[in-house]
Amino acid sequence: MILSKTTEYALSILSYMATRTDEVYSAEYLFNELKIPRSYLRRLLTGLSKFGFIKSSLGRKGGFVFAKDIKEISFYQIINTMEGADAMNTCLLGFSCCIVDHPCVMHDIWMEARSKMINTLSNTTLADLKEKYQQDLLKNLRSI
Amino acid sequence: MILSKTTEYALSILSYMATRTDEVYSAEYLFNELKIPRSYLRRLLTGLSKFGFIKSSLGRKGGFVFAKDIKEISFYQIINTMEGADAMNTCLLGFSCCIVDHPCVMHDIWMEARSKMINTLSNTTLADLKEKYQQDLLKNLRSI
DNA sequence: ATTAAATACTACAAATAGGTGGCATTTTAT
DNA sequence: ATAAAATGCCACCTATTTGTAGTATTTAAT
């Protein structure tokens, strides 16, 4: 658990963008919506561009849009990219020896818990999130 | 995922102690076994005492033993204690507004993945670990 | 052309996490 | 008594993460 703040910010930005329309989002606009520290947010957006989740357009009316279909972006991908390659695949105890032949004492327990989590995170994309979000909006409208 | 190094160390120490006999473990002994940086390990052991997982005895032949029955120590407790209260119970996106009435867009998805994990971690104690470890030892003996 | 609104880049500052070393105290063996 | 082997405590150092600020560049509206 306990994702880094940077990863939380990335999830926040991308899920915000995904659940809204296909507009171009400026850093300033996202700052007002998400309250992520302004300068850090700008750097993060540049980073997310370099990672290929979004792309930027320069100049007035510029900003950020998704660089690919949001069906292609899973939560696992986002977390894994932000936290560094295979951050979720390491031995819980940080033993470098913890491989199939020489598992550490907690290997099996950790594998089980983790694999459940990874399954859910891999099978859920930003598109799923958008769908769910819009269903919830509808449900709330009906109940008014 | 991605527990802090300190939490990994704590899990390493406690699971090591649990799967061995009921001896008193000195910091120096654990240092040799676990290769956690010596000084940091000593500080950590003092910390684990303060948290009530283990207790220390001073002087020559002193060291650390469990402060309570290892049936009473779950992995969830260890992680939660080390990472700070309810570190696993916060909103994934770090929104302070993310409560039942006003969940953030990822609330449900995160809750589901997380609750599976927490279930496993809460239901597994150091005693379970010990039992499993000893069964594995037996199995390996038989296959020799 | 000029200005405004946007991103890119970069150097620095602050906060947190991880790690070290020394000295004081306690206990046991001799 | 003294020395050895242990923990307790504390001050400091280092590395990493998070956050800030300013300048350069690009684009569109006027």
mmCIF file of C-alpha atoms (C1' of nucleotides) in Angstrom:
data_model
loop_
_atom_site.group_PDB
_atom_site.id
_atom_site.type_symbol
_atom_site.label_atom_id
_atom_site.label_comp_id
_atom_site.label_asym_id
_atom_site.label_seq_id
_atom_site.Cartn_x
_atom_site.Cartn_y
_atom_site.Cartn_z
ATOM 1 C CA MET A 1 0.000 0.000 0.000
ATOM 2 C CA ILE A 2 1.215 3.422 0.667
ATOM 3 C CA LEU A 3 1.887 4.715 -2.759
ATOM 4 C CA SER A 4 4.195 7.681 -3.007
ATOM 5 C CA LYS A 5 2.581 11.079 -3.111
ATOM 6 C CA THR A 6 3.737 11.445 -6.676
ATOM 7 C CA THR A 7 1.906 8.267 -7.655
ATOM 8 C CA GLU A 8 -1.217 9.431 -5.876
ATOM 9 C CA TYR A 9 -1.028 12.691 -7.768
ATOM 10 C CA ALA A 10 -0.637 10.850 -11.063
ATOM 11 C CA LEU A 11 -3.654 8.671 -10.334
ATOM 12 C CA SER A 12 -5.594 11.737 -9.335
ATOM 13 C CA ILE A 13 -4.755 13.632 -12.510
ATOM 14 C CA LEU A 14 -5.375 10.765 -14.904
ATOM 15 C CA SER A 15 -8.606 9.623 -13.280
ATOM 16 C CA TYR A 16 -9.857 13.189 -13.230
ATOM 17 C CA MET A 17 -9.104 13.606 -16.909
ATOM 18 C CA ALA A 18 -10.627 10.243 -17.761
ATOM 19 C CA THR A 19 -13.943 10.858 -16.069
ATOM 20 C CA ARG A 20 -14.501 14.175 -17.805
ATOM 21 C CA THR A 21 -14.856 15.016 -21.478
ATOM 22 C CA ASP A 22 -12.105 14.965 -24.018
ATOM 23 C CA GLU A 23 -11.083 18.581 -23.568
ATOM 24 C CA VAL A 24 -7.542 19.805 -23.368
ATOM 25 C CA TYR A 25 -6.587 20.413 -19.760
ATOM 26 C CA SER A 26 -4.131 23.130 -18.817
ATOM 27 C CA ALA A 27 -1.931 22.807 -15.768
ATOM 28 C CA GLU A 28 -3.589 25.870 -14.296
ATOM 29 C CA TYR A 29 -7.044 24.362 -14.714
ATOM 30 C CA LEU A 30 -5.992 21.079 -13.119
ATOM 31 C CA PHE A 31 -4.351 23.014 -10.320
ATOM 32 C CA ASN A 32 -7.645 24.689 -9.491
ATOM 33 C CA GLU A 33 -9.527 21.403 -9.604
ATOM 34 C CA LEU A 34 -7.066 19.110 -7.863
ATOM 35 C CA LYS A 35 -5.111 21.394 -5.536
ATOM 36 C CA ILE A 36 -1.850 19.632 -6.238
ATOM 37 C CA PRO A 37 1.016 22.072 -5.592
ATOM 38 C CA ARG A 38 1.210 24.180 -8.758
ATOM 39 C CA SER A 39 4.866 23.862 -9.680
ATOM 40 C CA TYR A 40 5.027 20.217 -8.822
ATOM 41 C CA LEU A 41 1.895 19.535 -10.839
ATOM 42 C CA ARG A 42 3.460 21.147 -13.901
ATOM 43 C CA ARG A 43 6.518 18.984 -13.583
ATOM 44 C CA LEU A 44 4.379 15.921 -13.084
ATOM 45 C CA LEU A 45 2.339 16.636 -16.202
ATOM 46 C CA THR A 46 5.532 16.890 -18.235
ATOM 47 C CA GLY A 47 6.549 13.582 -16.713
ATOM 48 C CA LEU A 48 3.248 11.915 -17.562
ATOM 49 C CA SER A 49 3.775 13.101 -21.148
ATOM 50 C CA LYS A 50 7.208 11.541 -21.285
ATOM 51 C CA PHE A 51 5.752 8.283 -19.975
ATOM 52 C CA GLY A 52 3.271 8.384 -22.844
ATOM 53 C CA PHE A 53 0.023 8.539 -20.910
ATOM 54 C CA ILE A 54 -0.783 12.054 -22.115
ATOM 55 C CA LYS A 55 0.616 14.449 -24.696
ATOM 56 C CA SER A 56 1.094 18.183 -24.583
ATOM 57 C CA SER A 57 0.407 20.970 -27.043
ATOM 58 C CA LEU A 58 2.385 24.164 -26.646
ATOM 59 C CA GLY A 59 1.260 27.769 -26.733
ATOM 60 C CA ARG A 60 -1.964 29.553 -25.932
ATOM 61 C CA LYS A 61 -4.856 27.068 -25.871
ATOM 62 C CA GLY A 62 -2.262 24.402 -25.303
ATOM 63 C CA GLY A 63 -2.483 21.778 -22.597
ATOM 64 C CA PHE A 64 -2.715 18.042 -22.100
ATOM 65 C CA VAL A 65 -4.830 15.281 -23.629
ATOM 66 C CA PHE A 66 -4.592 11.499 -23.425
ATOM 67 C CA ALA A 67 -1.939 10.153 -25.749
ATOM 68 C CA LYS A 68 -3.796 6.875 -26.225
ATOM 69 C CA ASP A 69 -7.153 5.199 -25.735
ATOM 70 C CA ILE A 70 -8.010 5.143 -22.058
ATOM 71 C CA LYS A 71 -9.025 1.488 -22.510
ATOM 72 C CA GLU A 72 -5.296 0.896 -22.808
ATOM 73 C CA ILE A 73 -4.381 2.450 -19.462
ATOM 74 C CA SER A 74 -4.757 0.236 -16.391
ATOM 75 C CA PHE A 75 -4.224 1.302 -12.830
ATOM 76 C CA TYR A 76 -1.482 -1.227 -12.574
ATOM 77 C CA GLN A 77 0.347 0.425 -15.445
ATOM 78 C CA ILE A 78 0.104 3.825 -13.842
ATOM 79 C CA ILE A 79 1.278 2.639 -10.455
ATOM 80 C CA ASN A 80 4.033 0.513 -11.879
ATOM 81 C CA THR A 81 5.273 3.300 -14.112
ATOM 82 C CA MET A 82 5.259 5.909 -11.381
ATOM 83 C CA GLU A 83 6.746 3.765 -8.643
ATOM 84 C CA GLY A 84 9.454 2.419 -10.902
ATOM 85 C CA ALA A 85 9.635 -0.826 -12.825
ATOM 86 C CA ASP A 86 8.285 -3.816 -10.971
ATOM 87 C CA ALA A 87 8.035 -2.041 -7.666
ATOM 88 C CA MET A 88 5.116 -4.326 -6.901
ATOM 89 C CA ASN A 89 6.999 -7.453 -7.826
ATOM 90 C CA THR A 90 9.717 -7.346 -5.248
ATOM 91 C CA CYS A 91 10.022 -9.568 -2.224
ATOM 92 C CA LEU A 92 8.130 -8.125 0.708
ATOM 93 C CA LEU A 93 11.143 -8.396 2.916
ATOM 94 C CA GLY A 94 13.461 -6.913 0.359
ATOM 95 C CA PHE A 95 15.599 -10.025 0.211
ATOM 96 C CA SER A 96 17.354 -10.266 -3.084
ATOM 97 C CA CYS A 97 17.477 -14.020 -2.584
ATOM 98 C CA CYS A 98 13.707 -14.295 -2.637
ATOM 99 C CA ILE A 99 13.126 -16.265 -5.798
ATOM 100 C CA VAL A 100 11.214 -19.445 -6.510
ATOM 101 C CA ASP A 101 13.926 -21.775 -5.259
ATOM 102 C CA HIS A 102 14.777 -19.862 -2.131
ATOM 103 C CA PRO A 103 11.678 -18.014 -1.044
ATOM 104 C CA CYS A 104 11.821 -16.019 2.146
ATOM 105 C CA VAL A 105 9.531 -17.110 4.946
ATOM 106 C CA MET A 106 6.811 -14.688 3.961
ATOM 107 C CA HIS A 107 7.019 -15.329 0.245
ATOM 108 C CA ASP A 108 3.820 -17.325 -0.189
ATOM 109 C CA ILE A 109 1.695 -15.178 2.041
ATOM 110 C CA TRP A 110 2.816 -12.026 0.364
ATOM 111 C CA MET A 111 2.442 -13.470 -3.127
ATOM 112 C CA GLU A 112 -1.144 -14.391 -2.484
ATOM 113 C CA ALA A 113 -2.205 -11.052 -1.068
ATOM 114 C CA ARG A 114 -0.322 -9.147 -3.691
ATOM 115 C CA SER A 115 -1.501 -11.147 -6.658
ATOM 116 C CA LYS A 116 -5.132 -10.529 -5.742
ATOM 117 C CA MET A 117 -4.442 -6.846 -5.650
ATOM 118 C CA ILE A 118 -2.478 -6.800 -8.879
ATOM 119 C CA ASN A 119 -5.247 -8.721 -10.596
ATOM 120 C CA THR A 120 -7.810 -6.118 -9.723
ATOM 121 C CA LEU A 121 -5.522 -3.253 -10.627
ATOM 122 C CA SER A 122 -4.475 -4.778 -13.945
ATOM 123 C CA ASN A 123 -8.003 -5.578 -14.998
ATOM 124 C CA THR A 124 -9.300 -2.105 -14.325
ATOM 125 C CA THR A 125 -8.617 0.630 -16.856
ATOM 126 C CA LEU A 126 -9.369 4.315 -16.917
ATOM 127 C CA ALA A 127 -12.201 3.447 -19.330
ATOM 128 C CA ASP A 128 -13.793 1.239 -16.664
ATOM 129 C CA LEU A 129 -13.460 4.088 -14.245
ATOM 130 C CA LYS A 130 -15.153 6.508 -16.631
ATOM 131 C CA GLU A 131 -18.037 4.111 -17.228
ATOM 132 C CA LYS A 132 -18.551 3.560 -13.539
ATOM 133 C CA TYR A 133 -18.353 7.261 -12.827
ATOM 134 C CA GLN A 134 -21.017 8.063 -15.400
ATOM 135 C CA GLN A 135 -23.316 5.305 -14.140
ATOM 136 C CA ASP A 136 -23.001 6.743 -10.665
ATOM 137 C CA LEU A 137 -23.862 10.206 -11.950
ATOM 138 C CA LEU A 138 -27.016 8.821 -13.599
ATOM 139 C CA LYS A 139 -27.981 6.932 -10.464
ATOM 140 C CA ASN A 140 -27.675 10.090 -8.426
ATOM 141 C CA LEU A 141 -29.776 12.062 -10.891
ATOM 142 C CA ARG A 142 -32.543 9.454 -10.754
ATOM 143 C CA SER A 143 -32.600 9.491 -6.993
ATOM 144 C CA ILE A 144 -33.161 13.241 -6.809
ATOM 145 C CA MET B 1 2.449 -1.986 -2.159
ATOM 146 C CA ILE B 2 5.806 -0.558 -1.693
ATOM 147 C CA LEU B 3 6.225 -0.679 2.019
ATOM 148 C CA SER B 4 8.899 1.529 3.442
ATOM 149 C CA LYS B 5 12.275 -0.036 4.006
ATOM 150 C CA THR B 6 11.729 0.328 7.726
ATOM 151 C CA THR B 7 8.525 -1.713 7.513
ATOM 152 C CA GLU B 8 10.266 -4.364 5.450
ATOM 153 C CA TYR B 9 12.981 -4.547 8.071
ATOM 154 C CA ALA B 10 10.403 -4.902 10.826
ATOM 155 C CA LEU B 11 8.642 -7.723 8.984
ATOM 156 C CA SER B 12 11.974 -9.364 8.374
ATOM 157 C CA ILE B 13 13.011 -9.226 12.009
ATOM 158 C CA LEU B 14 9.712 -10.385 13.450
ATOM 159 C CA SER B 15 9.187 -13.172 10.962
ATOM 160 C CA TYR B 16 12.740 -14.357 11.500
ATOM 161 C CA MET B 17 12.231 -14.425 15.248
ATOM 162 C CA ALA B 18 8.849 -16.135 14.927
ATOM 163 C CA THR B 19 10.073 -18.983 12.776
ATOM 164 C CA ARG B 20 12.923 -19.868 15.082
ATOM 165 C CA THR B 21 12.914 -21.023 18.685
ATOM 166 C CA ASP B 22 12.101 -18.921 21.687
ATOM 167 C CA GLU B 23 15.629 -17.776 22.343
ATOM 168 C CA VAL B 24 16.639 -14.282 23.205
ATOM 169 C CA TYR B 25 18.000 -12.548 20.134
ATOM 170 C CA SER B 26 20.699 -9.909 20.424
ATOM 171 C CA ALA B 27 20.961 -7.101 17.915
ATOM 172 C CA GLU B 28 24.390 -8.377 16.908
ATOM 173 C CA TYR B 29 23.037 -11.851 16.206
ATOM 174 C CA LEU B 30 20.175 -10.489 14.135
ATOM 175 C CA PHE B 31 22.603 -8.248 12.301
ATOM 176 C CA ASN B 32 24.617 -11.272 11.228
ATOM 177 C CA GLU B 33 21.520 -13.165 10.131
ATOM 178 C CA LEU B 34 19.557 -10.413 8.472
ATOM 179 C CA LYS B 35 22.206 -7.968 7.229
ATOM 180 C CA ILE B 36 20.123 -4.946 8.139
ATOM 181 C CA PRO B 37 22.489 -1.989 8.731
ATOM 182 C CA ARG B 38 23.747 -2.462 12.280
ATOM 183 C CA SER B 39 22.993 0.892 13.847
ATOM 184 C CA TYR B 40 19.655 1.214 12.164
ATOM 185 C CA LEU B 41 18.719 -2.293 13.258
ATOM 186 C CA ARG B 42 19.460 -1.400 16.876
ATOM 187 C CA ARG B 43 17.235 1.644 16.678
ATOM 188 C CA LEU B 44 14.541 -0.403 15.023
ATOM 189 C CA LEU B 45 14.628 -3.069 17.730
ATOM 190 C CA THR B 46 14.204 -0.399 20.387
ATOM 191 C CA GLY B 47 11.291 0.920 18.369
ATOM 192 C CA LEU B 48 9.686 -2.522 18.078
ATOM 193 C CA SER B 49 9.961 -2.792 21.870
ATOM 194 C CA LYS B 50 8.201 0.512 22.336
ATOM 195 C CA PHE B 51 5.449 -0.638 20.012
ATOM 196 C CA GLY B 52 5.019 -3.688 22.239
ATOM 197 C CA PHE B 53 5.835 -6.439 19.755
ATOM 198 C CA ILE B 54 8.987 -7.462 21.570
ATOM 199 C CA LYS B 55 10.606 -6.648 24.886
ATOM 200 C CA SER B 56 14.240 -6.146 25.782
ATOM 201 C CA SER B 57 16.388 -7.361 28.632
ATOM 202 C CA LEU B 58 19.471 -5.363 29.495
ATOM 203 C CA GLY B 59 23.000 -6.462 30.203
ATOM 204 C CA ARG B 60 25.127 -9.353 29.118
ATOM 205 C CA LYS B 61 22.913 -12.184 27.869
ATOM 206 C CA GLY B 62 20.303 -9.543 27.256
ATOM 207 C CA GLY B 63 18.410 -9.171 24.007
ATOM 208 C CA PHE B 64 14.927 -9.311 22.594
ATOM 209 C CA VAL B 65 12.018 -11.735 22.910
ATOM 210 C CA PHE B 66 8.396 -11.483 21.884
ATOM 211 C CA ALA B 67 6.361 -9.405 24.308
ATOM 212 C CA LYS B 68 3.196 -11.377 23.590
ATOM 213 C CA ASP B 69 1.916 -14.554 22.022
ATOM 214 C CA ILE B 70 2.738 -14.558 18.333
ATOM 215 C CA LYS B 71 -0.839 -15.693 17.682
ATOM 216 C CA GLU B 72 -1.707 -12.122 18.610
ATOM 217 C CA ILE B 73 0.517 -10.476 16.007
ATOM 218 C CA SER B 74 -0.891 -10.206 12.499
ATOM 219 C CA PHE B 75 0.933 -8.884 9.485
ATOM 220 C CA TYR B 76 -1.638 -6.173 9.228
ATOM 221 C CA GLN B 77 -0.786 -4.993 12.719
ATOM 222 C CA ILE B 78 2.887 -4.864 11.957
ATOM 223 C CA ILE B 79 2.458 -2.994 8.709
ATOM 224 C CA ASN B 80 -0.103 -0.622 10.135
ATOM 225 C CA THR B 81 2.026 0.130 13.166
ATOM 226 C CA MET B 82 5.185 0.732 11.206
ATOM 227 C CA GLU B 83 3.666 2.761 8.398
ATOM 228 C CA GLY B 84 1.717 4.921 10.804
ATOM 229 C CA ALA B 85 -1.865 4.684 11.926
ATOM 230 C CA ASP B 86 -4.292 3.699 9.215
ATOM 231 C CA ALA B 87 -1.819 4.203 6.427
ATOM 232 C CA MET B 88 -3.716 1.501 4.563
ATOM 233 C CA ASN B 89 -7.065 3.128 5.193
ATOM 234 C CA THR B 90 -6.544 6.394 3.414
ATOM 235 C CA CYS B 91 -8.052 7.368 0.110
ATOM 236 C CA LEU B 92 -5.876 6.161 -2.727
ATOM 237 C CA LEU B 93 -5.776 9.624 -4.215
ATOM 238 C CA GLY B 94 -5.046 11.282 -0.928
ATOM 239 C CA PHE B 95 -8.233 13.348 -1.039
ATOM 240 C CA SER B 96 -9.270 14.346 2.428
ATOM 241 C CA CYS B 97 -12.843 14.546 1.174
ATOM 242 C CA CYS B 98 -12.906 10.860 0.321
ATOM 243 C CA ILE B 99 -15.455 9.522 2.763
ATOM 244 C CA VAL B 100 -18.578 7.460 2.293
ATOM 245 C CA ASP B 101 -20.769 10.347 1.237
ATOM 246 C CA HIS B 102 -18.284 11.931 -1.120
ATOM 247 C CA PRO B 103 -16.052 9.196 -2.467
ATOM 248 C CA CYS B 104 -13.436 10.114 -5.015
ATOM 249 C CA VAL B 105 -13.761 8.533 -8.439
ATOM 250 C CA MET B 106 -11.477 5.674 -7.568
ATOM 251 C CA HIS B 107 -12.904 5.000 -4.142
ATOM 252 C CA ASP B 108 -14.796 1.781 -4.898
ATOM 253 C CA ILE B 109 -12.088 0.250 -7.021
ATOM 254 C CA TRP B 110 -9.460 0.946 -4.467
ATOM 255 C CA MET B 111 -11.616 -0.240 -1.583
ATOM 256 C CA GLU B 112 -12.180 -3.577 -3.227
ATOM 257 C CA ALA B 113 -8.566 -4.276 -4.053
ATOM 258 C CA ARG B 114 -7.409 -3.067 -0.712
ATOM 259 C CA SER B 115 -9.953 -4.923 1.373
ATOM 260 C CA LYS B 116 -8.930 -8.230 -0.173
ATOM 261 C CA MET B 117 -5.374 -7.528 0.753
ATOM 262 C CA ILE B 118 -6.159 -6.342 4.251
ATOM 263 C CA ASN B 119 -8.246 -9.453 4.832
ATOM 264 C CA THR B 120 -5.380 -11.734 4.047
ATOM 265 C CA LEU B 121 -2.920 -9.697 6.066
ATOM 266 C CA SER B 122 -5.224 -9.431 9.092
ATOM 267 C CA ASN B 123 -6.039 -13.103 9.126
ATOM 268 C CA THR B 124 -2.429 -14.186 9.018
ATOM 269 C CA THR B 125 -0.389 -14.065 12.213
ATOM 270 C CA LEU B 126 3.219 -14.781 12.987
ATOM 271 C CA ALA B 127 1.991 -18.086 14.457
ATOM 272 C CA ASP B 128 0.569 -19.069 11.076
ATOM 273 C CA LEU B 129 3.874 -18.168 9.533
ATOM 274 C CA LYS B 130 5.764 -20.317 12.000
ATOM 275 C CA GLU B 131 3.493 -23.288 11.387
ATOM 276 C CA LYS B 132 3.853 -23.006 7.649
ATOM 277 C CA TYR B 133 7.597 -22.599 7.915
ATOM 278 C CA GLN B 134 7.946 -25.760 9.972
ATOM 279 C CA GLN B 135 5.723 -27.749 7.631
ATOM 280 C CA ASP B 136 7.913 -26.642 4.743
ATOM 281 C CA LEU B 137 11.008 -27.738 6.628
ATOM 282 C CA LEU B 138 9.504 -31.183 7.175
ATOM 283 C CA LYS B 139 8.483 -31.465 3.549
ATOM 284 C CA ASN B 140 12.029 -30.655 2.470
ATOM 285 C CA LEU B 141 13.474 -33.230 4.873
ATOM 286 C CA ARG B 142 11.209 -35.930 3.501
ATOM 287 C CA SER B 143 12.178 -35.148 -0.071
ATOM 288 C CA ILE B 144 15.882 -35.539 0.637
ATOM 289 C "C1'" DA C 1 3.954 43.156 -34.134
ATOM 290 C "C1'" DT C 2 2.594 42.609 -29.569
ATOM 291 C "C1'" DT C 3 0.689 40.492 -25.810
ATOM 292 C "C1'" DA C 4 -1.265 36.762 -23.244
ATOM 293 C "C1'" DA C 5 -1.475 32.059 -22.074
ATOM 294 C "C1'" DA C 6 0.289 28.051 -22.347
ATOM 295 C "C1'" DT C 7 4.384 24.223 -21.782
ATOM 296 C "C1'" DA C 8 9.698 23.025 -21.233
ATOM 297 C "C1'" DC C 9 13.541 23.156 -18.619
ATOM 298 C "C1'" DT C 10 16.488 23.787 -14.784
ATOM 299 C "C1'" DA C 11 18.473 25.009 -10.465
ATOM 300 C "C1'" DC C 12 17.519 25.324 -5.936
ATOM 301 C "C1'" DA C 13 15.077 24.713 -1.165
ATOM 302 C "C1'" DA C 14 12.632 22.065 2.323
ATOM 303 C "C1'" DA C 15 11.044 17.950 4.356
ATOM 304 C "C1'" DT C 16 11.334 13.123 5.211
ATOM 305 C "C1'" DA C 17 13.529 8.618 5.379
ATOM 306 C "C1'" DG C 18 17.463 5.977 6.025
ATOM 307 C "C1'" DG C 19 21.828 5.339 8.231
ATOM 308 C "C1'" DT C 20 26.057 6.157 11.595
ATOM 309 C "C1'" DG C 21 28.671 6.576 15.811
ATOM 310 C "C1'" DG C 22 29.443 7.567 20.485
ATOM 311 C "C1'" DC C 23 28.508 7.557 25.255
ATOM 312 C "C1'" DA C 24 25.740 5.993 29.246
ATOM 313 C "C1'" DT C 25 23.683 2.176 31.648
ATOM 314 C "C1'" DT C 26 22.744 -2.591 32.912
ATOM 315 C "C1'" DT C 27 23.951 -7.304 33.713
ATOM 316 C "C1'" DT C 28 26.852 -11.423 33.909
ATOM 317 C "C1'" DA C 29 31.206 -13.984 34.008
ATOM 318 C "C1'" DT C 30 35.645 -14.041 35.804
ATOM 319 C "C1'" DA D 1 36.216 -5.239 41.376
ATOM 320 C "C1'" DT D 2 36.639 -5.426 36.541
ATOM 321 C "C1'" DA D 3 35.821 -6.419 31.928
ATOM 322 C "C1'" DA D 4 32.735 -7.920 28.411
ATOM 323 C "C1'" DA D 5 28.439 -7.939 26.171
ATOM 324 C "C1'" DA D 6 24.330 -6.380 25.855
ATOM 325 C "C1'" DT D 7 20.480 -2.295 25.327
ATOM 326 C "C1'" DG D 8 19.061 2.968 25.702
ATOM 327 C "C1'" DC D 9 19.534 7.317 24.083
ATOM 328 C "C1'" DC D 10 20.930 11.065 21.281
ATOM 329 C "C1'" DA D 11 23.077 14.009 17.898
ATOM 330 C "C1'" DC D 12 24.414 14.067 13.514
ATOM 331 C "C1'" DC D 13 24.998 12.859 8.480
ATOM 332 C "C1'" DT D 14 23.277 11.458 3.788
ATOM 333 C "C1'" DA D 15 20.043 10.381 0.225
ATOM 334 C "C1'" DT D 16 15.596 10.735 -1.627
ATOM 335 C "C1'" DT D 17 11.266 12.836 -2.227
ATOM 336 C "C1'" DT D 18 8.502 16.726 -2.481
ATOM 337 C "C1'" DG D 19 7.943 21.480 -3.507
ATOM 338 C "C1'" DT D 20 9.310 26.377 -5.512
ATOM 339 C "C1'" DA D 21 10.636 29.887 -8.718
ATOM 340 C "C1'" DG D 22 12.394 31.842 -12.676
ATOM 341 C "C1'" DT D 23 13.578 31.938 -17.535
ATOM 342 C "C1'" DA D 24 12.975 30.353 -22.272
ATOM 343 C "C1'" DT D 25 9.926 28.890 -25.885
ATOM 344 C "C1'" DT D 26 5.670 28.197 -28.428
ATOM 345 C "C1'" DT D 27 1.133 29.497 -30.104
ATOM 346 C "C1'" DA D 28 -3.130 32.200 -30.747
ATOM 347 C "C1'" DA D 29 -5.799 36.390 -30.353
ATOM 348 C "C1'" DT D 30 -5.805 41.183 -31.038
#
